[in-house]
């Protein structure tokens, strides 16, 4: 078997009710209904090799989750061929489940009232994991995470971070061939995010598990993915390694500064002072945004220049956001 | 005026939400008819076996009208407030609702008022019209309809206040189910929702006289069904209902205030 | 590729492990347990009072004596116990589907219906069981029915087949939420219908007799199976067949549930 996952020309359509507005409209809907077809995934082809980590990027409603749901067997594609681990997932949902692990963002799949260890024991029985494999896994987990903190705690009493961590551990427990992670770091603080990224990376390395993850967070992509797929409005816009993408867009960073001076004066001054530096300037009530192309000018240099003449209350440095990358891809192409 | 605008906005949203569930409405209407048919056959069997036309001072016809309308009233008054509150409290959503620019009690009432309206239109009115047509004039059309409407409004208030008091208990316990079924069992029996109070033994009826529950079903229906309502009798009944409405809303207000303070102090 | 076999013994083992954990964790909420039990008792007492108010004054209803009616009542209480205990999670199904949380049940390599229902075991159901059994014994005594092995065996077999009908009705009602957005009214209706299972079907006219026998099998929850014990001389074929028909109804409702789950699109609506 060459590829772990194989998508050929996959399309998924949903029938959606077109609701009319207002009180009158909803009474009209009562008697006559108007449906429209929405194409959530539009002719996507893709293959993933064993052991790869692939990140799916795209704005909300882009079709990432729908694609994942098809690969896990929850949804049947409207059109196209789909194989995961040599099987058609929606036709063999039960068998397919034995070979995959899934974490769906904030929806814990663990038993809410049980301590984590009891959930693990139940999963061991459900997946029929041999005792030695189970012991091996627990040993590995004990090395990778702070087990004492969570092992005897009921899931309902855990913090969101602990819960996500537990769900990821549970997803890897039966040593699946592929693990799907839908927004694994959503809503977590920075420390927890990096903890979870390390865990995923380590498990991928040790077990050679193929990992498919969706995210909004460029940090996830930087830390985990060698390869990314960008989806928007159901269409695949990009499928290549991250270096390739960064060459085009990663060089941009946004420098945010909060000036002590009056906003309009500041913006006017900066526009003059940075004229030569190829920096795009915009602002809102509090912040001035400077979009810097680091291939041409370094952010530090820009900051230095500003601090020579102005006093700054606060500053932040932001990577270019997924949304911006996608916007740029739209505008400028690859 | 502005004050009412925001309340009616909630009613309107509730109506839209209800109407969106088309199949649910169909099921509601047909389910109601099926249920009424069941009641009809059971009571017909009871009257048939009694061997007389009048049981406990009620004819089969008046018993049926009473039960059919009681069911119709039940359909639009039972708004599952205790469940709603219990879920809000357990999910922590209550904190958000407390921040809304109106009292939680008002907010909740006006949020469900949309379903009141929809259920009233889709179950009570058709049922009432059918009963009118089938019984041809057993229900007198006159001043008693106005008394009836007043009694129903008071019944809605009393029912809501009872629900709100019981719902407040959910601040203290996680057992929404237990609290709710207990309330439902007691209220449906003692209010005369499923069996006319005339069927109760004398002693039990005396006890019920002093409880608020009868104001929910028994009072409005007795007023509606009395042929020549005696003004004194009606006034007395309505005054008792009004008194209960005031008392219950005071209790629910105080109980909620005390409880919510305790919970916020203890950090829930 | 390893294919692991999961037979009946596997499922029974897993079920007991899961509910053992569930009960253990629930026992830690003692107040909840006590209040739920009180609620259960209150509901049952009120049910009895209502029954007594309606029927105690008359020697018989439609040819059915008071104690025979009471027997049917007790029988229906016991017959709905398995539904209450084993399938209580059906009540939450609508919300899981609506919120999109149902998806979390879809990734296990075991039967979906089983896995979903195993999450909740409702201990309160036992309260109902005791009330029901008590009522049956009380009626049994007053009816002077013989107490012997065959009778007890009949009672058990027909109680079990009656419970299949209730399980089928509730499962089918819950499954409608996969097609209909707000299926609460359907479940609620099935609960209301259950209350009417305790009346002999002879009180209905032919149309409703047909409906409650073949479409909404309410009459099988108490009436048909009870005939085997109450009126051994006039048992219709349907009564004897009730174990088979019950199995069939439950199987169909299970299929419907699974069918619904497979068209679940995983999004919240």
mmCIF file of C-alpha atoms in Angstrom, chain B residues 171-172 258-268:
data_model
loop_
_atom_site.group_PDB
_atom_site.id
_atom_site.type_symbol
_atom_site.label_atom_id
_atom_site.label_comp_id
_atom_site.label_asym_id
_atom_site.label_seq_id
_atom_site.Cartn_x
_atom_site.Cartn_y
_atom_site.Cartn_z
ATOM 1 C CA UNK B 171 -29.615 26.082 42.031
ATOM 2 C CA UNK B 172 -29.187 23.774 45.014
ATOM 3 C CA UNK B 258 -32.061 34.878 48.190
ATOM 4 C CA UNK B 259 -30.885 31.817 46.302
ATOM 5 C CA UNK B 260 -29.001 33.649 43.606
ATOM 6 C CA UNK B 261 -27.214 35.751 46.204
ATOM 7 C CA UNK B 262 -26.192 32.655 48.085
ATOM 8 C CA UNK B 263 -24.964 30.987 44.942
ATOM 9 C CA UNK B 264 -22.948 33.988 43.798
ATOM 10 C CA UNK B 265 -21.425 34.311 47.268
ATOM 11 C CA UNK B 266 -20.485 30.655 47.380
ATOM 12 C CA UNK B 267 -19.286 30.739 43.824
ATOM 13 C CA UNK B 268 -21.836 28.112 42.746
#
